[in-house]
Tab-separated table of C-alpha atoms in Angstrom:
chain	number	residue	atom	x	y	z
A	12	MET	CA	-39.792	58.938	31.339
A	13	SER	CA	-40.648	56.192	28.183
A	14	PRO	CA	-41.062	52.859	28.851
A	15	GLU	CA	-37.181	51.232	28.326
A	16	ARG	CA	-37.074	47.617	26.268
A	17	GLN	CA	-34.274	45.018	26.083
A	18	ALA	CA	-33.067	42.700	23.451
A	19	ASP	CA	-29.700	40.848	23.091
A	20	VAL	CA	-29.120	42.463	19.688
A	21	ILE	CA	-30.119	45.701	17.695
A	22	VAL	CA	-30.189	44.868	14.360
A	23	LEU	CA	-30.089	48.057	11.830
A	24	GLY	CA	-31.764	47.850	8.428
A	25	ALA	CA	-34.237	45.170	7.290
A	26	GLY	CA	-32.527	44.736	3.641
A	27	ILE	CA	-31.920	41.276	3.103
A	28	VAL	CA	-28.444	41.505	4.731
A	29	GLY	CA	-29.901	43.218	7.933
A	30	VAL	CA	-33.123	39.866	7.579
A	31	SER	CA	-30.697	37.377	7.488
A	32	VAL	CA	-28.674	38.748	10.243
A	33	ALA	CA	-31.334	38.754	12.551
A	34	LEU	CA	-32.319	35.154	11.455
A	35	HIS	CA	-29.350	33.715	12.002
A	36	LEU	CA	-28.742	35.564	15.391
A	37	GLN	CA	-32.118	34.538	16.587
A	38	GLU	CA	-31.566	30.783	15.856
A	39	ARG	CA	-28.791	30.823	18.015
A	40	GLY	CA	-30.652	32.296	21.223
A	41	ARG	CA	-30.213	35.503	20.736
A	42	SER	CA	-33.310	37.995	21.364
A	43	VAL	CA	-32.956	40.635	18.221
A	44	LEU	CA	-34.789	43.574	17.461
A	45	LEU	CA	-34.563	44.463	13.718
A	46	VAL	CA	-35.322	48.082	12.785
A	47	ASP	CA	-35.899	49.682	9.561
A	48	ARG	CA	-37.222	53.475	8.417
A	49	GLY	CA	-39.778	51.275	5.883
A	50	GLU	CA	-40.545	47.886	4.941
A	51	PRO	CA	-38.096	45.150	4.913
A	52	GLY	CA	-36.849	44.699	1.529
A	53	ALA	CA	-38.064	47.961	-0.382
A	54	GLU	CA	-34.786	49.334	-1.160
A	55	THR	CA	-31.929	47.662	-3.476
A	56	SER	CA	-33.109	43.999	-1.931
A	57	HIS	CA	-35.972	44.906	-4.002
A	58	GLY	CA	-34.478	46.704	-7.184
A	59	ASN	CA	-31.765	43.880	-8.529
A	60	ALA	CA	-32.522	41.435	-11.097
A	61	GLY	CA	-32.928	38.404	-8.641
A	62	LEU	CA	-30.087	36.922	-9.327
A	63	ILE	CA	-28.341	33.600	-6.617
A	64	GLU	CA	-25.269	34.739	-8.391
A	65	ARG	CA	-23.331	31.473	-7.338
A	66	SER	CA	-20.888	32.121	-10.933
A	67	SER	CA	-19.138	35.246	-10.085
A	68	VAL	CA	-16.093	33.932	-8.755
A	69	ILE	CA	-14.178	37.011	-9.926
A	70	PRO	CA	-15.403	40.419	-8.375
A	71	TYR	CA	-16.784	43.066	-10.857
A	72	ALA	CA	-13.434	44.738	-11.650
A	73	PHE	CA	-12.491	48.408	-12.706
A	74	PRO	CA	-11.709	48.091	-16.822
A	75	ARG	CA	-8.011	48.017	-17.396
A	76	ASP	CA	-8.327	47.887	-21.429
A	77	LEU	CA	-7.625	50.914	-23.464
A	78	PRO	CA	-11.056	50.239	-25.440
A	79	THR	CA	-13.516	49.708	-22.876
A	80	LEU	CA	-12.173	52.785	-20.544
A	81	ALA	CA	-12.586	54.634	-23.893
A	82	ALA	CA	-15.428	54.115	-24.679
A	83	PHE	CA	-17.084	54.489	-20.778
A	84	ALA	CA	-15.174	57.760	-21.047
A	85	SER	CA	-16.869	59.044	-23.575
A	86	ASN	CA	-20.405	58.807	-21.548
A	87	ARG	CA	-22.721	57.057	-24.372
A	88	SER	CA	-22.164	53.881	-23.160
A	89	ILE	CA	-25.137	52.224	-21.891
A	90	ALA	CA	-23.483	49.671	-19.418
A	91	VAL	CA	-21.666	52.770	-17.602
A	92	ARG	CA	-23.157	55.807	-17.115
A	93	TYR	CA	-21.888	58.712	-15.271
A	94	ARG	CA	-22.263	62.001	-13.760
A	95	LEU	CA	-19.493	64.541	-14.376
A	96	GLY	CA	-19.476	66.115	-10.792
A	97	ALA	CA	-20.024	63.053	-9.005
A	98	LEU	CA	-16.968	61.552	-11.469
A	99	LEU	CA	-14.846	64.686	-9.899
A	100	ARG	CA	-15.703	63.629	-6.416
A	101	MET	CA	-15.418	59.937	-7.282
A	102	ALA	CA	-11.912	60.061	-8.620
A	103	PRO	CA	-9.909	58.940	-5.879
A	104	TRP	CA	-12.494	56.060	-4.867
A	105	LEU	CA	-12.170	55.285	-8.636
A	106	ALA	CA	-8.334	55.247	-8.738
A	107	ARG	CA	-8.552	52.930	-5.321
A	108	TYR	CA	-11.239	50.667	-7.275
A	109	TRP	CA	-8.435	50.566	-10.664
A	110	TRP	CA	-5.745	49.683	-8.373
A	111	ASN	CA	-7.316	47.142	-6.652
A	112	SER	CA	-8.482	45.148	-10.219
A	113	ALA	CA	-4.984	44.748	-11.016
A	114	PRO	CA	-4.468	41.217	-11.661
A	115	ASP	CA	-3.177	40.223	-8.806
A	116	ARG	CA	-4.917	41.941	-5.966
A	117	LEU	CA	-7.758	41.252	-7.762
A	118	ASP	CA	-6.878	37.322	-7.515
A	119	ARG	CA	-6.513	37.844	-4.031
A	120	SER	CA	-10.317	39.712	-3.128
A	121	GLY	CA	-11.653	36.681	-5.592
A	122	ARG	CA	-10.359	33.958	-3.260
A	123	ALA	CA	-11.584	36.104	-0.333
A	124	ILE	CA	-15.332	36.125	-1.551
A	125	LEU	CA	-15.005	32.831	-2.620
A	126	PRO	CA	-16.399	30.693	0.295
A	127	LEU	CA	-19.267	33.068	0.671
A	128	ILE	CA	-20.095	32.521	-3.340
A	129	GLU	CA	-19.801	28.983	-2.570
A	130	ARG	CA	-22.279	28.571	-0.433
A	131	CYS	CA	-25.069	31.107	-1.132
A	132	ILE	CA	-27.571	29.252	-2.619
A	133	ASP	CA	-27.432	26.912	0.135
A	134	GLU	CA	-28.238	29.441	2.513
A	135	HIS	CA	-30.801	31.237	0.745
A	136	GLN	CA	-32.520	27.589	-0.179
A	137	ARG	CA	-32.241	27.148	3.983
A	138	TRP	CA	-34.583	30.373	4.454
A	139	ALA	CA	-36.651	29.953	1.225
A	140	LYS	CA	-37.904	26.342	2.577
A	141	ALA	CA	-38.939	27.823	6.035
A	142	ALA	CA	-40.190	30.715	4.673
A	143	GLY	CA	-42.823	29.374	1.883
A	144	THR	CA	-40.622	30.883	-1.169
A	145	GLU	CA	-39.573	28.281	-3.175
A	146	ALA	CA	-41.932	28.124	-5.902
A	147	LEU	CA	-40.752	32.131	-6.283
A	148	MET	CA	-37.053	30.613	-7.632
A	149	ARG	CA	-35.565	28.716	-10.478
A	150	GLY	CA	-32.842	26.805	-10.826
A	151	GLU	CA	-31.792	27.321	-14.563
A	152	GLY	CA	-29.337	29.372	-14.121
A	153	TRP	CA	-28.728	32.836	-16.715
A	154	ILE	CA	-27.646	34.007	-19.865
A	155	GLU	CA	-24.646	36.041	-21.241
A	156	LEU	CA	-25.961	37.453	-24.724
A	157	TYR	CA	-22.687	38.247	-27.054
A	158	ARG	CA	-23.678	40.209	-30.248
A	159	ASN	CA	-20.832	38.942	-32.367
A	160	HIS	CA	-18.448	36.228	-32.913
A	161	ARG	CA	-15.285	37.402	-31.961
A	162	SER	CA	-16.859	39.056	-28.385
A	163	LEU	CA	-18.509	35.286	-27.737
A	164	GLN	CA	-14.718	33.999	-28.722
A	165	ARG	CA	-13.472	35.810	-25.773
A	166	ALA	CA	-16.369	35.025	-23.749
A	167	ALA	CA	-15.952	31.047	-24.338
A	168	GLU	CA	-12.159	31.755	-23.539
A	169	ALA	CA	-12.694	33.570	-19.930
A	170	ALA	CA	-14.554	30.891	-19.132
A	171	LYS	CA	-12.780	28.180	-19.932
A	172	GLU	CA	-10.340	29.765	-17.123
A	173	LEU	CA	-12.808	29.489	-14.521
A	174	ALA	CA	-12.949	25.296	-14.685
A	175	ALA	CA	-11.063	25.147	-11.605
A	176	HIS	CA	-14.519	26.660	-10.127
A	177	GLY	CA	-16.591	23.176	-11.581
A	178	LEU	CA	-18.916	26.032	-13.063
A	179	ALA	CA	-21.643	24.906	-15.480
A	180	TYR	CA	-21.959	26.446	-18.021
A	181	ASP	CA	-22.910	25.338	-21.995
A	182	LEU	CA	-21.797	27.585	-25.067
A	183	LEU	CA	-24.620	28.639	-27.389
A	184	ASP	CA	-24.811	29.337	-30.926
A	185	GLU	CA	-27.772	31.024	-32.367
A	186	ALA	CA	-29.783	28.398	-33.007
A	187	THR	CA	-29.059	26.363	-30.110
A	188	LEU	CA	-29.824	29.535	-28.132
A	189	ARG	CA	-33.259	30.152	-29.704
A	190	THR	CA	-34.380	26.712	-28.522
A	191	ARG	CA	-33.625	28.110	-25.115
A	192	GLU	CA	-35.435	31.339	-25.315
A	193	PRO	CA	-37.459	31.349	-28.656
A	194	GLY	CA	-38.872	34.696	-27.699
A	195	LEU	CA	-35.696	36.153	-28.899
A	196	LEU	CA	-35.660	37.710	-32.375
A	197	PRO	CA	-33.944	36.648	-35.232
A	198	GLY	CA	-30.236	38.191	-35.721
A	199	ALA	CA	-30.031	39.780	-32.754
A	200	VAL	CA	-27.498	38.032	-31.421
A	201	ALA	CA	-24.501	35.847	-31.980
A	202	GLY	CA	-24.334	33.413	-29.449
A	203	ALA	CA	-24.719	33.013	-25.298
A	204	VAL	CA	-23.140	31.965	-22.494
A	205	HIS	CA	-25.489	29.976	-20.197
A	206	TRP	CA	-24.484	30.074	-16.731
A	207	ARG	CA	-26.277	27.150	-14.937
A	208	ASP	CA	-25.402	26.976	-11.231
A	209	PRO	CA	-27.200	30.511	-9.934
A	210	VAL	CA	-30.261	30.474	-9.146
A	211	THR	CA	-33.105	33.081	-9.670
A	212	VAL	CA	-36.203	34.348	-8.367
A	213	SER	CA	-38.813	36.355	-10.019
A	214	ASP	CA	-39.658	39.080	-6.372
A	215	PRO	CA	-36.265	39.604	-4.523
A	216	GLY	CA	-38.656	41.769	-2.215
A	217	ALA	CA	-41.156	39.591	-1.427
A	218	VAL	CA	-38.448	36.843	-0.712
A	219	THR	CA	-36.691	39.513	1.809
A	220	ARG	CA	-40.275	40.232	3.208
A	221	ALA	CA	-41.129	36.734	3.530
A	222	TYR	CA	-37.659	35.959	5.289
A	223	ALA	CA	-38.623	38.834	7.493
A	224	THR	CA	-42.162	37.040	8.595
A	225	LEU	CA	-40.196	34.141	9.341
A	226	PHE	CA	-38.355	36.442	11.689
A	227	THR	CA	-41.375	38.066	13.126
A	228	GLU	CA	-42.884	34.554	13.684
A	229	ARG	CA	-40.435	32.332	15.392
A	230	GLY	CA	-40.915	35.287	18.159
A	231	GLY	CA	-38.418	38.606	16.799
A	232	ARG	CA	-39.262	42.109	17.304
A	233	LEU	CA	-39.415	44.402	13.737
A	234	LEU	CA	-40.237	47.865	14.561
A	235	ARG	CA	-40.040	50.966	12.401
A	236	ALA	CA	-37.605	53.214	13.390
A	237	ASP	CA	-34.785	55.955	12.779
A	238	ALA	CA	-30.955	54.531	12.588
A	239	ASP	CA	-29.782	57.994	13.362
A	240	SER	CA	-31.171	57.713	16.560
A	241	LEU	CA	-28.993	55.231	18.029
A	242	GLN	CA	-26.726	56.069	21.113
A	243	HIS	CA	-23.863	54.629	22.874
A	244	ASP	CA	-23.096	54.511	26.311
A	245	ASP	CA	-21.522	52.299	29.216
A	246	ALA	CA	-24.553	49.722	29.231
A	247	GLY	CA	-24.265	49.117	25.171
A	248	TRP	CA	-26.427	50.619	22.673
A	249	ARG	CA	-30.163	52.888	23.173
A	250	LEU	CA	-32.225	53.225	20.339
A	251	SER	CA	-35.686	55.156	20.463
A	252	VAL	CA	-38.737	53.727	18.625
A	253	ASP	CA	-41.836	55.333	18.950
A	254	ALA	CA	-42.320	56.145	22.461
A	255	GLU	CA	-40.008	53.352	23.730
A	256	GLU	CA	-36.754	53.152	24.161
A	257	TRP	CA	-35.009	50.110	23.282
A	258	ARG	CA	-31.260	48.811	24.374
A	259	ALA	CA	-29.079	46.189	23.916
A	260	PRO	CA	-25.609	45.200	24.673
A	261	GLU	CA	-24.640	45.160	21.181
A	262	ALA	CA	-25.507	46.447	17.849
A	263	VAL	CA	-25.484	45.571	14.211
A	264	VAL	CA	-25.257	48.349	11.157
A	265	ALA	CA	-26.686	46.945	8.208
A	266	LEU	CA	-27.894	49.647	6.347
A	267	GLY	CA	-26.942	49.286	3.030
A	268	PRO	CA	-26.234	52.672	1.000
A	269	TRP	CA	-27.371	54.339	3.894
A	270	SER	CA	-24.591	52.342	5.964
A	271	ASN	CA	-22.005	55.426	6.186
A	272	ASP	CA	-24.419	57.894	7.373
A	273	LEU	CA	-24.304	56.190	11.015
A	274	CYS	CA	-20.834	54.998	10.981
A	275	LYS	CA	-19.555	58.679	10.126
A	276	ARG	CA	-21.435	60.129	13.349
A	277	LEU	CA	-19.532	57.462	15.416
A	278	GLY	CA	-16.666	58.419	13.938
A	279	TYR	CA	-15.901	55.712	11.206
A	280	ARG	CA	-15.170	57.099	7.594
A	281	PHE	CA	-15.344	54.495	5.080
A	282	PRO	CA	-14.404	54.616	1.274
A	283	LEU	CA	-18.126	53.512	0.475
A	284	SER	CA	-19.268	54.705	-2.794
A	285	PHE	CA	-22.263	54.185	-5.145
A	286	LYS	CA	-22.936	52.298	-8.480
A	287	ARG	CA	-26.854	53.420	-9.080
A	288	GLY	CA	-29.365	51.085	-11.341
A	289	TYR	CA	-32.779	51.294	-12.656
A	290	HIS	CA	-35.460	48.965	-13.281
A	291	MET	CA	-38.642	49.054	-15.434
A	292	HIS	CA	-41.568	46.423	-15.921
A	293	TYR	CA	-42.874	45.855	-18.910
A	294	ALA	CA	-45.674	44.137	-20.171
A	295	VAL	CA	-45.204	40.468	-22.122
A	296	ALA	CA	-45.912	41.183	-25.842
A	297	GLU	CA	-46.422	38.305	-28.483
A	298	GLY	CA	-46.686	35.830	-25.919
A	299	ALA	CA	-42.466	36.247	-25.562
A	300	VAL	CA	-41.235	36.005	-21.972
A	301	PRO	CA	-37.563	35.082	-20.948
A	302	GLN	CA	-37.011	31.554	-19.600
A	303	HIS	CA	-33.865	32.718	-18.146
A	304	PRO	CA	-32.218	36.265	-17.218
A	305	LEU	CA	-31.096	37.794	-19.644
A	306	CYS	CA	-27.947	39.919	-19.567
A	307	ASP	CA	-26.672	41.936	-22.502
A	308	VAL	CA	-23.585	42.398	-22.099
A	309	GLN	CA	-21.934	45.531	-24.323
A	310	ALA	CA	-25.245	47.142	-22.756
A	311	GLY	CA	-25.423	45.502	-19.109
A	312	PHE	CA	-28.756	45.416	-18.739
A	313	VAL	CA	-30.441	42.197	-17.785
A	314	LEU	CA	-34.443	41.196	-18.559
A	315	SER	CA	-36.016	39.022	-16.201
A	316	ARG	CA	-39.159	37.161	-16.184
A	317	MET	CA	-40.903	38.828	-12.800
A	318	GLU	CA	-43.828	38.322	-11.250
A	319	ARG	CA	-45.376	42.118	-12.125
A	320	GLY	CA	-43.806	41.439	-15.648
A	321	ILE	CA	-40.494	41.191	-17.192
A	322	ARG	CA	-38.155	43.716	-15.560
A	323	LEU	CA	-34.961	45.413	-17.389
A	324	THR	CA	-32.762	46.710	-14.659
A	325	THR	CA	-29.873	48.691	-16.103
A	326	GLY	CA	-25.831	48.635	-15.645
A	327	ILE	CA	-23.957	51.283	-13.270
A	328	GLU	CA	-24.324	55.004	-12.840
A	329	LEU	CA	-21.860	56.930	-10.808
A	330	ALA	CA	-23.851	59.622	-9.084
A	331	GLY	CA	-24.341	60.465	-5.684
A	332	ARG	CA	-26.827	58.440	-3.894
A	333	ASP	CA	-29.555	61.411	-3.624
A	334	GLU	CA	-29.212	62.981	-6.978
A	335	PRO	CA	-32.549	63.160	-9.050
A	336	SER	CA	-33.211	60.056	-11.510
A	337	ASP	CA	-31.654	60.581	-15.412
A	338	SER	CA	-33.754	58.274	-17.618
A	339	TRP	CA	-31.193	58.351	-20.115
A	340	GLN	CA	-29.548	55.294	-19.655
A	341	LEU	CA	-32.930	53.613	-18.917
A	342	ASP	CA	-34.355	54.694	-22.014
A	343	GLN	CA	-31.465	53.694	-24.724
A	344	ALA	CA	-31.544	50.082	-23.016
A	345	GLU	CA	-35.229	49.632	-23.542
A	346	ARG	CA	-34.464	50.305	-27.447
A	347	VAL	CA	-31.074	47.776	-27.289
A	348	ALA	CA	-33.890	45.185	-25.551
A	349	ARG	CA	-36.772	45.751	-27.766
A	350	ARG	CA	-34.510	45.018	-30.749
A	351	LEU	CA	-34.014	41.672	-28.316
A	352	MET	CA	-36.984	40.736	-27.484
A	353	PRO	CA	-40.942	42.001	-27.916
A	354	LEU	CA	-41.898	43.673	-24.927
A	355	GLY	CA	-44.975	45.585	-24.554
A	356	PRO	CA	-45.836	49.070	-22.851
A	357	ARG	CA	-43.877	49.732	-19.715
A	358	LEU	CA	-46.156	48.903	-16.389
A	359	ASP	CA	-44.728	51.503	-13.732
A	360	ALA	CA	-45.583	55.151	-13.489
A	361	GLU	CA	-41.894	55.878	-12.647
A	362	PRO	CA	-38.498	53.878	-12.841
A	363	TRP	CA	-37.205	52.598	-9.667
A	364	ARG	CA	-33.666	53.879	-8.988
A	365	GLY	CA	-31.237	52.916	-5.972
A	366	ALA	CA	-27.735	52.579	-5.090
A	367	ARG	CA	-25.688	49.296	-4.948
A	368	PRO	CA	-23.330	50.199	-1.872
A	369	CYS	CA	-19.513	49.593	-2.936
A	370	LEU	CA	-15.791	49.658	-1.390
A	371	PRO	CA	-13.097	50.002	-3.328
A	372	ASP	CA	-11.357	46.650	-2.379
A	373	MET	CA	-14.737	44.666	-4.282
A	374	LEU	CA	-15.346	43.271	-0.568
A	375	PRO	CA	-17.965	43.947	1.674
A	376	ILE	CA	-17.336	44.941	5.546
A	377	ILE	CA	-18.069	42.084	7.366
A	378	GLY	CA	-17.127	41.714	11.579
A	379	ARG	CA	-16.657	43.810	14.582
A	380	ALA	CA	-16.109	47.549	14.628
A	381	PRO	CA	-12.638	48.704	15.596
A	382	ARG	CA	-13.685	50.753	18.382
A	383	HIS	CA	-16.846	50.235	19.890
A	384	ARG	CA	-16.294	45.775	20.551
A	385	SER	CA	-20.018	45.971	21.086
A	386	LEU	CA	-20.916	47.466	17.239
A	387	TRP	CA	-20.701	44.983	14.346
A	388	PHE	CA	-20.629	46.032	10.154
A	389	ALA	CA	-21.911	44.318	7.622
A	390	PHE	CA	-22.482	46.215	4.574
A	391	GLY	CA	-20.880	46.823	0.664
A	392	HIS	CA	-21.571	43.883	-0.672
A	393	ALA	CA	-22.055	46.135	-4.321
A	394	HIS	CA	-23.685	43.791	-6.840
A	395	HIS	CA	-23.779	41.052	-4.695
A	396	GLY	CA	-26.171	41.951	-1.723
A	397	PHE	CA	-29.029	39.571	-2.540
A	398	THR	CA	-26.972	37.157	-3.439
A	399	LEU	CA	-24.663	36.897	-0.477
A	400	GLY	CA	-27.509	38.303	2.242
A	401	PRO	CA	-28.298	34.669	3.885
A	402	VAL	CA	-24.257	33.649	3.908
A	403	THR	CA	-23.174	37.276	5.366
A	404	GLY	CA	-25.995	36.538	7.919
A	405	ARG	CA	-24.426	32.838	8.916
A	406	LEU	CA	-20.497	34.481	8.624
A	407	LEU	CA	-21.524	37.334	11.281
A	408	ALA	CA	-23.728	35.602	13.442
A	409	ASP	CA	-20.894	33.269	13.772
A	410	ALA	CA	-18.137	34.964	14.936
A	411	MET	CA	-20.729	37.080	17.763
A	412	THR	CA	-21.471	34.386	18.882
A	413	ASN	CA	-18.309	32.995	19.149
A	414	GLN	CA	-18.836	30.102	16.823
A	415	PRO	CA	-15.893	28.690	14.421
A	416	THR	CA	-16.822	30.638	10.990
A	417	PHE	CA	-16.561	28.849	7.769
A	418	CYS	CA	-13.710	31.373	6.610
A	419	ASP	CA	-11.483	34.241	7.503
A	420	LEU	CA	-12.966	37.345	8.481
A	421	GLY	CA	-9.813	39.029	8.161
A	422	PRO	CA	-9.914	40.250	4.245
A	423	PHE	CA	-13.818	41.713	5.627
A	424	ALA	CA	-12.339	43.790	8.046
A	425	ALA	CA	-13.398	47.268	9.302
A	426	ASP	CA	-9.863	48.507	9.903
A	427	ARG	CA	-8.712	46.985	6.758
A	428	PHE	CA	-9.611	51.036	5.337
């Protein structure tokens, strides 16, 4: 018989969300086993644009204006690309996404997620100080680029509508923009909106790994294991880890885009779909480096200064989570990016690819499982997994330890589907 080990909670998934849940539970006195099949932060937590997006107070909605829909339908948009087979499979999910993007329902989702957005930087900074990652963080915000004056004017009007949220931003004409981003090529854009509240990081994967190291330095156990071996019985949860069997009264599913694989086996079916994305690193050319993350709004990509070089992160690809990569979107984005700023050669042998786990109401699932009182969920953060990881950890840990929560968990409940 294999040796049996005991913990208070098994946390499945060592991305930014799972690591943050483990840290917060540990801080509240729980003994935690954190498991992943690979290294911490090696998947979606690694491949993003490095934004802690305090200014995203409106969820990423399904477009409802005909010109944008027509552009996306052509499948020639760099911002949104789709595989036809995947689009047909996703049709029911996309219909629900479109329905939830109506103004009144979008406003409801925005109000639900706002308490997490408002606390996202504070929660990250708390762990960053303890984990020693403050040097990887910059508090200078990010910049949205607009190629013509009409789109810039629309962006200015949209920014004004967010006045009630007290966000700090600057409207930049081309000349002012070039003082903040001297590496931009002349005439590339008409102007920009500089959102000053967000914090950016130069290596999101390293930040996640440092948080995981903090967890182990404080006595937590981080082991490699297959979440699919999780079993439930009258005593709680058990998981096979190498030659040992671990037991815990409670378990947390924080497996990002793989969460549904386990949930289906446990009898849950959630409408989780995927917005895939790619990134590539480039060498610095002619001394031109983004001083802030730069988002080309029309093409949907972001250029960020990272430890490895300049990272280009693409927009959305609607495809199955595990379908083979398609370089078209990245190749097209690179061509546009080279007209914005000089880029050196590619530094990666192959583009990185990941899948953002998305739910049709644009809200994650955070809270207790409906049919297993000892099972908890924390996944489905879409574009904001890295942003909301630490604050999600706080919210879930408070709920699990019967502490007052800073917001209502109702909008994130699993049984809403």
